[in-house]
Amino acid sequence: MFSYPFMQNAYLVGTLIAIVAGIVGVFIVARSMSFLAHTLSEIGFAGASFGLFMGWNPLLGMLIFTILASTTIGQLGMNENRSESLISSVSAVAIGLGIAFLALSQKNASAATGILFGSIFSISLVNIYEVVGLALLVLIVVMVLFRQLRHFAFDYSTAVFSLKNVTLIEVAFLVIMATTVAVSAQVVGSLLIFILMTLPASAAMRWGRTVWQMMGLAVLFALIGIWSALALSYWTNVPVSFYIAIIEAGIYFLSLVKTQK
C-alpha cells in the first residue's frame, strides 16, 4: 500500500490535518462552538464552488468564504440569542450558492463529489504544499496564543473581563477555525468537516484532565480515524469519509459508555 505515491501523499496530508483538527477541535468544543463548525462546512462548500466558478483553486475559495463568514456569523452567534435561526438561514443560503456556482461553472459530477466528500487520494503536490503551509501556520498561531485561547475557550465569562484585547483573541480564534475547516476539507469534504473537528475533541474531553491531555488524545483519536479509514478505503474502494465518520463516531460512543460507568 505504501509503495504508491498517492497513498504516501494521503497519509502525509491526513496526518497533518488530524493534528490540526484535533488541537483546534478542543478549543471549539470547549467554547461550545460546534454549531459554527457545522455551519462553516456548508459555507466551505459554497466557497469551493465559487473557486471553481472563478477558475481558482477551490481551497482559496473556501478560505475566503469561511474566514469572512466566521468573523461575522461567529460574532453574531456568540453575542446574540438567535444563533439557531441565524445558522439555519446562513446554511440554507450557502448550500444554495454552492449549487448555483457549480451549475454556472459547468463542472462535472466528480468536481462536486470531491468538494462534498473529499478527494485525498487525488491530492497533488501543490495541494500538499498548501496543506503543510496552512497547517503549520495554524499550529504556530495556536501555540503563540495558547494561554489566551485556553482562557477564552474554557472560561469565557471571566476572559471577557480579564483578557486584554479579547476581541482580537476572538477574531483570531474564528480565523483559526475557518482555516482548519478549509484545510480539513481535503480529507473528509465540506459536508463532513465537523466530524474531525468535534468528535475526536468531544471524546478526548471525557478522558483528559488537562488541556494538553485533551489535545493529545484528540489528535490520537483523529489519527486513528484517518489512518484506519485510509487503509480500509484502499482495501475496499469505499470513500474515506465514510470510514472516518463511522470510526470517529464509534470512538465517541465508546467514550460515552466508559465515562458513564
PDB file of C-alpha atoms in Angstrom:
ATOM      1  CA  MET A   1       0.000   0.000   0.000  1.00  0.00           C
ATOM      2  CA  PHE A   2       2.753   2.445   0.935  1.00  0.00           C
ATOM      3  CA  SER A   3       4.647   1.794  -2.296  1.00  0.00           C
ATOM      4  CA  TYR A   4       2.170   4.033  -4.128  1.00  0.00           C
ATOM      5  CA  PRO A   5       2.922   7.793  -4.120  1.00  0.00           C
ATOM      6  CA  PHE A   6      -0.766   8.698  -3.828  1.00  0.00           C
ATOM      7  CA  MET A   7      -1.041   6.677  -0.607  1.00  0.00           C
ATOM      8  CA  GLN A   8       2.105   8.301   0.783  1.00  0.00           C
ATOM      9  CA  ASN A   9       0.642  11.717  -0.003  1.00  0.00           C
ATOM     10  CA  ALA A  10      -2.704  10.756   1.521  1.00  0.00           C
ATOM     11  CA  TYR A  11      -1.116   9.649   4.801  1.00  0.00           C
ATOM     12  CA  LEU A  12       1.086  12.749   4.980  1.00  0.00           C
ATOM     13  CA  VAL A  13      -1.801  15.144   4.427  1.00  0.00           C
ATOM     14  CA  GLY A  14      -4.167  13.114   6.608  1.00  0.00           C
ATOM     15  CA  THR A  15      -1.683  13.156   9.488  1.00  0.00           C
ATOM     16  CA  LEU A  16      -1.243  16.930   9.321  1.00  0.00           C
ATOM     17  CA  ILE A  17      -4.984  17.511   9.180  1.00  0.00           C
ATOM     18  CA  ALA A  18      -5.591  15.149  12.109  1.00  0.00           C
ATOM     19  CA  ILE A  19      -3.097  17.089  14.227  1.00  0.00           C
ATOM     20  CA  VAL A  20      -4.600  20.472  13.363  1.00  0.00           C
ATOM     21  CA  ALA A  21      -8.235  19.364  13.651  1.00  0.00           C
ATOM     22  CA  GLY A  22      -7.597  17.580  16.950  1.00  0.00           C
ATOM     23  CA  ILE A  23      -5.873  20.536  18.597  1.00  0.00           C
ATOM     24  CA  VAL A  24      -8.234  23.223  17.304  1.00  0.00           C
ATOM     25  CA  GLY A  25     -11.256  20.998  17.954  1.00  0.00           C
ATOM     26  CA  VAL A  26     -10.603  21.004  21.702  1.00  0.00           C
ATOM     27  CA  PHE A  27     -10.977  24.790  21.812  1.00  0.00           C
ATOM     28  CA  ILE A  28     -14.055  24.664  19.571  1.00  0.00           C
ATOM     29  CA  VAL A  29     -15.848  22.113  21.766  1.00  0.00           C
ATOM     30  CA  ALA A  30     -14.775  23.839  24.989  1.00  0.00           C
ATOM     31  CA  ARG A  31     -16.132  27.146  23.691  1.00  0.00           C
ATOM     32  CA  SER A  32     -19.373  25.387  22.602  1.00  0.00           C
ATOM     33  CA  MET A  33     -18.848  26.499  19.021  1.00  0.00           C
ATOM     34  CA  SER A  34     -19.550  23.161  17.331  1.00  0.00           C
ATOM     35  CA  PHE A  35     -22.589  24.767  15.700  1.00  0.00           C
ATOM     36  CA  LEU A  36     -20.313  27.186  13.856  1.00  0.00           C
ATOM     37  CA  ALA A  37     -18.024  24.394  12.664  1.00  0.00           C
ATOM     38  CA  HIS A  38     -21.063  22.709  11.131  1.00  0.00           C
ATOM     39  CA  THR A  39     -22.212  25.950   9.513  1.00  0.00           C
ATOM     40  CA  LEU A  40     -18.763  26.637   8.106  1.00  0.00           C
ATOM     41  CA  SER A  41     -18.844  23.263   6.368  1.00  0.00           C
ATOM     42  CA  GLU A  42     -21.779  24.434   4.236  1.00  0.00           C
ATOM     43  CA  ILE A  43     -20.128  27.802   3.708  1.00  0.00           C
ATOM     44  CA  GLY A  44     -16.952  25.987   2.677  1.00  0.00           C
ATOM     45  CA  PHE A  45     -18.963  24.145   0.028  1.00  0.00           C
ATOM     46  CA  ALA A  46     -20.156  27.483  -1.367  1.00  0.00           C
ATOM     47  CA  GLY A  47     -16.607  28.858  -1.273  1.00  0.00           C
ATOM     48  CA  ALA A  48     -15.102  25.879  -3.076  1.00  0.00           C
ATOM     49  CA  SER A  49     -17.848  26.025  -5.711  1.00  0.00           C
ATOM     50  CA  PHE A  50     -17.193  29.741  -6.145  1.00  0.00           C
ATOM     51  CA  GLY A  51     -13.496  28.970  -6.603  1.00  0.00           C
ATOM     52  CA  LEU A  52     -14.331  26.510  -9.388  1.00  0.00           C
ATOM     53  CA  PHE A  53     -16.658  29.055 -10.971  1.00  0.00           C
ATOM     54  CA  MET A  54     -13.907  31.696 -10.961  1.00  0.00           C
ATOM     55  CA  GLY A  55     -11.278  29.253 -12.180  1.00  0.00           C
ATOM     56  CA  TRP A  56      -9.402  29.409  -8.859  1.00  0.00           C
ATOM     57  CA  ASN A  57      -8.123  26.724  -6.579  1.00  0.00           C
ATOM     58  CA  PRO A  58     -11.175  25.543  -4.561  1.00  0.00           C
ATOM     59  CA  LEU A  59      -9.108  25.847  -1.355  1.00  0.00           C
ATOM     60  CA  LEU A  60      -8.716  29.591  -1.964  1.00  0.00           C
ATOM     61  CA  GLY A  61     -12.469  29.985  -2.352  1.00  0.00           C
ATOM     62  CA  MET A  62     -13.054  28.032   0.852  1.00  0.00           C
ATOM     63  CA  LEU A  63     -10.574  30.172   2.771  1.00  0.00           C
ATOM     64  CA  ILE A  64     -12.153  33.418   1.613  1.00  0.00           C
ATOM     65  CA  PHE A  65     -15.720  32.339   2.341  1.00  0.00           C
ATOM     66  CA  THR A  66     -15.052  30.628   5.677  1.00  0.00           C
ATOM     67  CA  ILE A  67     -12.872  33.416   7.095  1.00  0.00           C
ATOM     68  CA  LEU A  68     -15.351  36.123   6.127  1.00  0.00           C
ATOM     69  CA  ALA A  69     -18.270  34.087   7.429  1.00  0.00           C
ATOM     70  CA  SER A  70     -16.621  33.051  10.688  1.00  0.00           C
ATOM     71  CA  THR A  71     -15.644  36.576  11.663  1.00  0.00           C
ATOM     72  CA  THR A  72     -19.166  37.879  11.056  1.00  0.00           C
ATOM     73  CA  ILE A  73     -21.503  34.999  11.882  1.00  0.00           C
ATOM     74  CA  GLY A  74     -19.320  33.934  14.802  1.00  0.00           C
ATOM     75  CA  GLN A  75     -19.612  37.330  16.425  1.00  0.00           C
ATOM     76  CA  LEU A  76     -23.396  37.359  15.997  1.00  0.00           C
ATOM     77  CA  GLY A  77     -23.759  33.776  17.222  1.00  0.00           C
ATOM     78  CA  MET A  78     -21.736  34.476  20.358  1.00  0.00           C
ATOM     79  CA  ASN A  79     -23.294  37.787  21.227  1.00  0.00           C
ATOM     80  CA  GLU A  80     -26.966  37.246  20.437  1.00  0.00           C
ATOM     81  CA  ASN A  81     -29.616  34.719  21.444  1.00  0.00           C
ATOM     82  CA  ARG A  82     -30.758  33.881  17.947  1.00  0.00           C
ATOM     83  CA  SER A  83     -27.974  31.604  16.793  1.00  0.00           C
ATOM     84  CA  GLU A  84     -30.260  28.742  15.689  1.00  0.00           C
ATOM     85  CA  SER A  85     -32.239  30.888  13.252  1.00  0.00           C
ATOM     86  CA  LEU A  86     -29.071  32.581  12.063  1.00  0.00           C
ATOM     87  CA  ILE A  87     -27.323  29.261  11.429  1.00  0.00           C
ATOM     88  CA  SER A  88     -30.306  27.788   9.602  1.00  0.00           C
ATOM     89  CA  SER A  89     -30.656  30.764   7.290  1.00  0.00           C
ATOM     90  CA  VAL A  90     -26.940  31.044   6.553  1.00  0.00           C
ATOM     91  CA  SER A  91     -26.636  27.287   5.923  1.00  0.00           C
ATOM     92  CA  ALA A  92     -29.573  27.396   3.505  1.00  0.00           C
ATOM     93  CA  VAL A  93     -28.086  30.338   1.586  1.00  0.00           C
ATOM     94  CA  ALA A  94     -24.625  28.724   1.499  1.00  0.00           C
ATOM     95  CA  ILE A  95     -25.915  25.420   0.121  1.00  0.00           C
ATOM     96  CA  GLY A  96     -27.980  27.283  -2.480  1.00  0.00           C
ATOM     97  CA  LEU A  97     -24.984  29.357  -3.542  1.00  0.00           C
ATOM     98  CA  GLY A  98     -22.815  26.259  -3.744  1.00  0.00           C
ATOM     99  CA  ILE A  99     -25.275  24.516  -6.046  1.00  0.00           C
ATOM    100  CA  ALA A 100     -25.637  27.659  -8.179  1.00  0.00           C
ATOM    101  CA  PHE A 101     -21.872  28.173  -8.575  1.00  0.00           C
ATOM    102  CA  LEU A 102     -21.378  24.510  -9.504  1.00  0.00           C
ATOM    103  CA  ALA A 103     -24.086  24.757 -12.134  1.00  0.00           C
ATOM    104  CA  LEU A 104     -22.693  28.000 -13.548  1.00  0.00           C
ATOM    105  CA  SER A 105     -19.148  26.645 -13.645  1.00  0.00           C
ATOM    106  CA  GLN A 106     -20.392  23.672 -15.696  1.00  0.00           C
ATOM    107  CA  LYS A 107     -18.074  21.286 -13.908  1.00  0.00           C
ATOM    108  CA  ASN A 108     -18.738  17.558 -13.971  1.00  0.00           C
ATOM    109  CA  ALA A 109     -20.112  15.489 -11.115  1.00  0.00           C
ATOM    110  CA  SER A 110     -16.645  14.418  -9.941  1.00  0.00           C
ATOM    111  CA  ALA A 111     -15.779  18.030  -9.057  1.00  0.00           C
ATOM    112  CA  ALA A 112     -18.891  18.323  -6.896  1.00  0.00           C
ATOM    113  CA  THR A 113     -18.193  14.944  -5.270  1.00  0.00           C
ATOM    114  CA  GLY A 114     -14.629  15.993  -4.464  1.00  0.00           C
ATOM    115  CA  ILE A 115     -15.830  19.178  -2.752  1.00  0.00           C
ATOM    116  CA  LEU A 116     -18.599  17.482  -0.789  1.00  0.00           C
ATOM    117  CA  PHE A 117     -16.860  14.274   0.275  1.00  0.00           C
ATOM    118  CA  GLY A 118     -13.137  14.911  -0.169  1.00  0.00           C
ATOM    119  CA  SER A 119     -10.601  13.601  -2.677  1.00  0.00           C
ATOM    120  CA  ILE A 120      -7.496  12.818  -0.652  1.00  0.00           C
ATOM    121  CA  PHE A 121      -6.309  10.052  -2.990  1.00  0.00           C
ATOM    122  CA  SER A 122      -6.055  12.505  -5.889  1.00  0.00           C
ATOM    123  CA  ILE A 123      -4.277  15.234  -3.957  1.00  0.00           C
ATOM    124  CA  SER A 124      -1.497  16.922  -5.920  1.00  0.00           C
ATOM    125  CA  LEU A 125       1.960  18.116  -4.890  1.00  0.00           C
ATOM    126  CA  VAL A 126       0.682  21.702  -4.929  1.00  0.00           C
ATOM    127  CA  ASN A 127      -2.149  20.699  -2.589  1.00  0.00           C
ATOM    128  CA  ILE A 128       0.374  19.119  -0.235  1.00  0.00           C
ATOM    129  CA  TYR A 129       2.372  22.349  -0.055  1.00  0.00           C
ATOM    130  CA  GLU A 130      -0.828  24.277   0.625  1.00  0.00           C
ATOM    131  CA  VAL A 131      -1.909  21.942   3.412  1.00  0.00           C
ATOM    132  CA  VAL A 132       1.554  21.881   5.002  1.00  0.00           C
ATOM    133  CA  GLY A 133       1.801  25.679   4.908  1.00  0.00           C
ATOM    134  CA  LEU A 134      -1.662  26.313   6.334  1.00  0.00           C
ATOM    135  CA  ALA A 135      -1.366  23.565   8.940  1.00  0.00           C
ATOM    136  CA  LEU A 136       1.956  24.921  10.207  1.00  0.00           C
ATOM    137  CA  LEU A 137       0.535  28.448  10.261  1.00  0.00           C
ATOM    138  CA  VAL A 138      -2.449  27.349  12.357  1.00  0.00           C
ATOM    139  CA  LEU A 139      -0.272  25.379  14.776  1.00  0.00           C
ATOM    140  CA  ILE A 140       2.161  28.267  15.232  1.00  0.00           C
ATOM    141  CA  VAL A 141      -0.652  30.734  15.942  1.00  0.00           C
ATOM    142  CA  VAL A 142      -2.292  28.330  18.401  1.00  0.00           C
ATOM    143  CA  MET A 143       0.979  27.799  20.284  1.00  0.00           C
ATOM    144  CA  VAL A 144       1.749  31.528  20.392  1.00  0.00           C
ATOM    145  CA  LEU A 145      -1.756  32.346  21.681  1.00  0.00           C
ATOM    146  CA  PHE A 146      -2.172  29.159  23.697  1.00  0.00           C
ATOM    147  CA  ARG A 147      -2.706  30.727  27.128  1.00  0.00           C
ATOM    148  CA  GLN A 148      -5.169  33.317  25.816  1.00  0.00           C
ATOM    149  CA  LEU A 149      -7.068  30.753  23.737  1.00  0.00           C
ATOM    150  CA  ARG A 150      -7.262  28.369  26.683  1.00  0.00           C
ATOM    151  CA  HIS A 151      -8.706  31.072  28.905  1.00  0.00           C
ATOM    152  CA  PHE A 152     -11.044  32.257  26.146  1.00  0.00           C
ATOM    153  CA  ALA A 153     -12.364  28.762  25.366  1.00  0.00           C
ATOM    154  CA  PHE A 154     -12.579  27.203  28.824  1.00  0.00           C
ATOM    155  CA  ASP A 155     -13.590  30.233  30.907  1.00  0.00           C
ATOM    156  CA  TYR A 156     -15.179  32.745  28.563  1.00  0.00           C
ATOM    157  CA  SER A 157     -17.198  34.530  31.238  1.00  0.00           C
ATOM    158  CA  THR A 158     -14.074  35.714  33.049  1.00  0.00           C
ATOM    159  CA  ALA A 159     -11.927  36.026  29.914  1.00  0.00           C
ATOM    160  CA  VAL A 160     -14.163  38.854  28.706  1.00  0.00           C
ATOM    161  CA  PHE A 161     -13.078  40.938  31.695  1.00  0.00           C
ATOM    162  CA  SER A 162      -9.548  39.694  32.372  1.00  0.00           C
ATOM    163  CA  LEU A 163      -8.050  39.244  28.906  1.00  0.00           C
ATOM    164  CA  LYS A 164      -6.563  42.231  27.148  1.00  0.00           C
ATOM    165  CA  ASN A 165      -7.715  42.607  23.544  1.00  0.00           C
ATOM    166  CA  VAL A 166     -10.341  39.895  23.980  1.00  0.00           C
ATOM    167  CA  THR A 167     -11.953  40.928  20.693  1.00  0.00           C
ATOM    168  CA  LEU A 168      -8.668  40.310  18.891  1.00  0.00           C
ATOM    169  CA  ILE A 169      -8.401  36.868  20.504  1.00  0.00           C
ATOM    170  CA  GLU A 170     -11.987  36.174  19.458  1.00  0.00           C
ATOM    171  CA  VAL A 171     -11.258  37.101  15.848  1.00  0.00           C
ATOM    172  CA  ALA A 172      -8.030  35.073  15.866  1.00  0.00           C
ATOM    173  CA  PHE A 173      -9.948  32.053  17.193  1.00  0.00           C
ATOM    174  CA  LEU A 174     -12.554  32.374  14.447  1.00  0.00           C
ATOM    175  CA  VAL A 175      -9.924  32.714  11.717  1.00  0.00           C
ATOM    176  CA  ILE A 176      -8.100  29.653  13.092  1.00  0.00           C
ATOM    177  CA  MET A 177     -11.367  27.713  12.977  1.00  0.00           C
ATOM    178  CA  ALA A 178     -12.106  28.838   9.428  1.00  0.00           C
ATOM    179  CA  THR A 179      -8.626  27.910   8.206  1.00  0.00           C
ATOM    180  CA  THR A 180      -8.901  24.483   9.839  1.00  0.00           C
ATOM    181  CA  VAL A 181     -12.232  23.930   8.095  1.00  0.00           C
ATOM    182  CA  ALA A 182     -10.723  24.796   4.716  1.00  0.00           C
ATOM    183  CA  VAL A 183      -7.685  22.552   5.242  1.00  0.00           C
ATOM    184  CA  SER A 184      -9.671  19.603   6.630  1.00  0.00           C
ATOM    185  CA  ALA A 185     -11.929  19.579   3.583  1.00  0.00           C
ATOM    186  CA  GLN A 186      -9.060  17.951   1.677  1.00  0.00           C
ATOM    187  CA  VAL A 187      -9.785  14.723   3.602  1.00  0.00           C
ATOM    188  CA  VAL A 188     -13.462  14.493   4.524  1.00  0.00           C
ATOM    189  CA  GLY A 189     -15.040  17.047   2.208  1.00  0.00           C
ATOM    190  CA  SER A 190     -17.030  20.130   3.110  1.00  0.00           C
ATOM    191  CA  LEU A 191     -20.114  18.283   4.388  1.00  0.00           C
ATOM    192  CA  LEU A 192     -18.256  16.159   6.940  1.00  0.00           C
ATOM    193  CA  ILE A 193     -15.608  18.590   8.206  1.00  0.00           C
ATOM    194  CA  PHE A 194     -17.303  18.972  11.583  1.00  0.00           C
ATOM    195  CA  ILE A 195     -16.713  15.259  12.270  1.00  0.00           C
ATOM    196  CA  LEU A 196     -12.939  15.688  12.529  1.00  0.00           C
ATOM    197  CA  MET A 197     -13.259  18.999  14.340  1.00  0.00           C
ATOM    198  CA  THR A 198     -15.737  17.926  17.021  1.00  0.00           C
ATOM    199  CA  LEU A 199     -15.941  14.164  17.630  1.00  0.00           C
ATOM    200  CA  PRO A 200     -12.264  13.457  18.497  1.00  0.00           C
ATOM    201  CA  ALA A 201     -12.188  16.524  20.748  1.00  0.00           C
ATOM    202  CA  SER A 202     -15.506  15.639  22.401  1.00  0.00           C
ATOM    203  CA  ALA A 203     -14.246  12.130  23.171  1.00  0.00           C
ATOM    204  CA  ALA A 204     -10.889  13.439  24.405  1.00  0.00           C
ATOM    205  CA  MET A 205     -12.525  15.870  26.811  1.00  0.00           C
ATOM    206  CA  ARG A 206     -14.179  12.911  28.578  1.00  0.00           C
ATOM    207  CA  TRP A 207     -10.795  11.316  29.230  1.00  0.00           C
ATOM    208  CA  GLY A 208      -8.298  14.144  29.618  1.00  0.00           C
ATOM    209  CA  ARG A 209      -7.794  16.108  32.821  1.00  0.00           C
ATOM    210  CA  THR A 210      -5.694  18.949  31.449  1.00  0.00           C
ATOM    211  CA  VAL A 211      -5.893  20.876  28.195  1.00  0.00           C
ATOM    212  CA  TRP A 212      -2.657  19.288  26.990  1.00  0.00           C
ATOM    213  CA  GLN A 213      -4.029  15.813  27.689  1.00  0.00           C
ATOM    214  CA  MET A 214      -7.230  16.669  25.849  1.00  0.00           C
ATOM    215  CA  MET A 215      -5.327  17.940  22.820  1.00  0.00           C
ATOM    216  CA  GLY A 216      -3.064  14.878  22.800  1.00  0.00           C
ATOM    217  CA  LEU A 217      -5.993  12.475  22.986  1.00  0.00           C
ATOM    218  CA  ALA A 218      -7.962  14.427  20.360  1.00  0.00           C
ATOM    219  CA  VAL A 219      -5.020  14.197  17.962  1.00  0.00           C
ATOM    220  CA  LEU A 220      -4.650  10.475  18.741  1.00  0.00           C
ATOM    221  CA  PHE A 221      -8.343   9.794  18.077  1.00  0.00           C
ATOM    222  CA  ALA A 222      -8.237  11.814  14.852  1.00  0.00           C
ATOM    223  CA  LEU A 223      -5.128   9.939  13.710  1.00  0.00           C
ATOM    224  CA  ILE A 224      -6.733   6.580  14.457  1.00  0.00           C
ATOM    225  CA  GLY A 225      -9.753   7.576  12.404  1.00  0.00           C
ATOM    226  CA  ILE A 226      -7.824   8.902   9.418  1.00  0.00           C
ATOM    227  CA  TRP A 227      -5.103   6.227   9.300  1.00  0.00           C
ATOM    228  CA  SER A 228      -7.623   3.398   9.645  1.00  0.00           C
ATOM    229  CA  ALA A 229     -10.005   4.996   7.146  1.00  0.00           C
ATOM    230  CA  LEU A 230      -7.277   5.388   4.513  1.00  0.00           C
ATOM    231  CA  ALA A 231      -6.267   1.735   4.812  1.00  0.00           C
ATOM    232  CA  LEU A 232      -9.863   0.485   4.763  1.00  0.00           C
ATOM    233  CA  SER A 233     -10.707   2.707   1.790  1.00  0.00           C
ATOM    234  CA  TYR A 234      -7.685   1.387  -0.107  1.00  0.00           C
ATOM    235  CA  TRP A 235      -8.697  -2.230   0.551  1.00  0.00           C
ATOM    236  CA  THR A 236     -12.446  -1.881  -0.028  1.00  0.00           C
ATOM    237  CA  ASN A 237     -12.728   1.011  -2.511  1.00  0.00           C
ATOM    238  CA  VAL A 238     -15.293   2.720  -0.247  1.00  0.00           C
ATOM    239  CA  PRO A 239     -14.878   6.507   0.290  1.00  0.00           C
ATOM    240  CA  VAL A 240     -12.540   7.582   3.085  1.00  0.00           C
ATOM    241  CA  SER A 241     -15.131   9.958   4.558  1.00  0.00           C
ATOM    242  CA  PHE A 242     -17.490   7.045   5.298  1.00  0.00           C
ATOM    243  CA  TYR A 243     -14.911   5.223   7.398  1.00  0.00           C
ATOM    244  CA  ILE A 244     -13.801   8.398   9.177  1.00  0.00           C
ATOM    245  CA  ALA A 245     -17.402   9.116  10.160  1.00  0.00           C
ATOM    246  CA  ILE A 246     -18.002   5.578  11.436  1.00  0.00           C
ATOM    247  CA  ILE A 247     -14.704   5.288  13.315  1.00  0.00           C
ATOM    248  CA  GLU A 248     -14.853   8.716  14.973  1.00  0.00           C
ATOM    249  CA  ALA A 249     -18.484   8.199  15.964  1.00  0.00           C
ATOM    250  CA  GLY A 250     -17.543   4.794  17.397  1.00  0.00           C
ATOM    251  CA  ILE A 251     -14.716   6.307  19.452  1.00  0.00           C
ATOM    252  CA  TYR A 252     -17.071   8.957  20.795  1.00  0.00           C
ATOM    253  CA  PHE A 253     -19.779   6.446  21.734  1.00  0.00           C
ATOM    254  CA  LEU A 254     -17.187   4.272  23.476  1.00  0.00           C
ATOM    255  CA  SER A 255     -16.058   7.281  25.477  1.00  0.00           C
ATOM    256  CA  LEU A 256     -19.647   7.933  26.494  1.00  0.00           C
ATOM    257  CA  VAL A 257     -20.088   4.359  27.693  1.00  0.00           C
ATOM    258  CA  LYS A 258     -16.754   4.320  29.511  1.00  0.00           C
ATOM    259  CA  THR A 259     -17.232   7.618  31.352  1.00  0.00           C
ATOM    260  CA  GLN A 260     -20.782   6.735  32.429  1.00  0.00           C
ATOM    261  CA  LYS A 261     -19.682   3.568  34.239  1.00  0.00           C
TER     262      LYS A 261
END
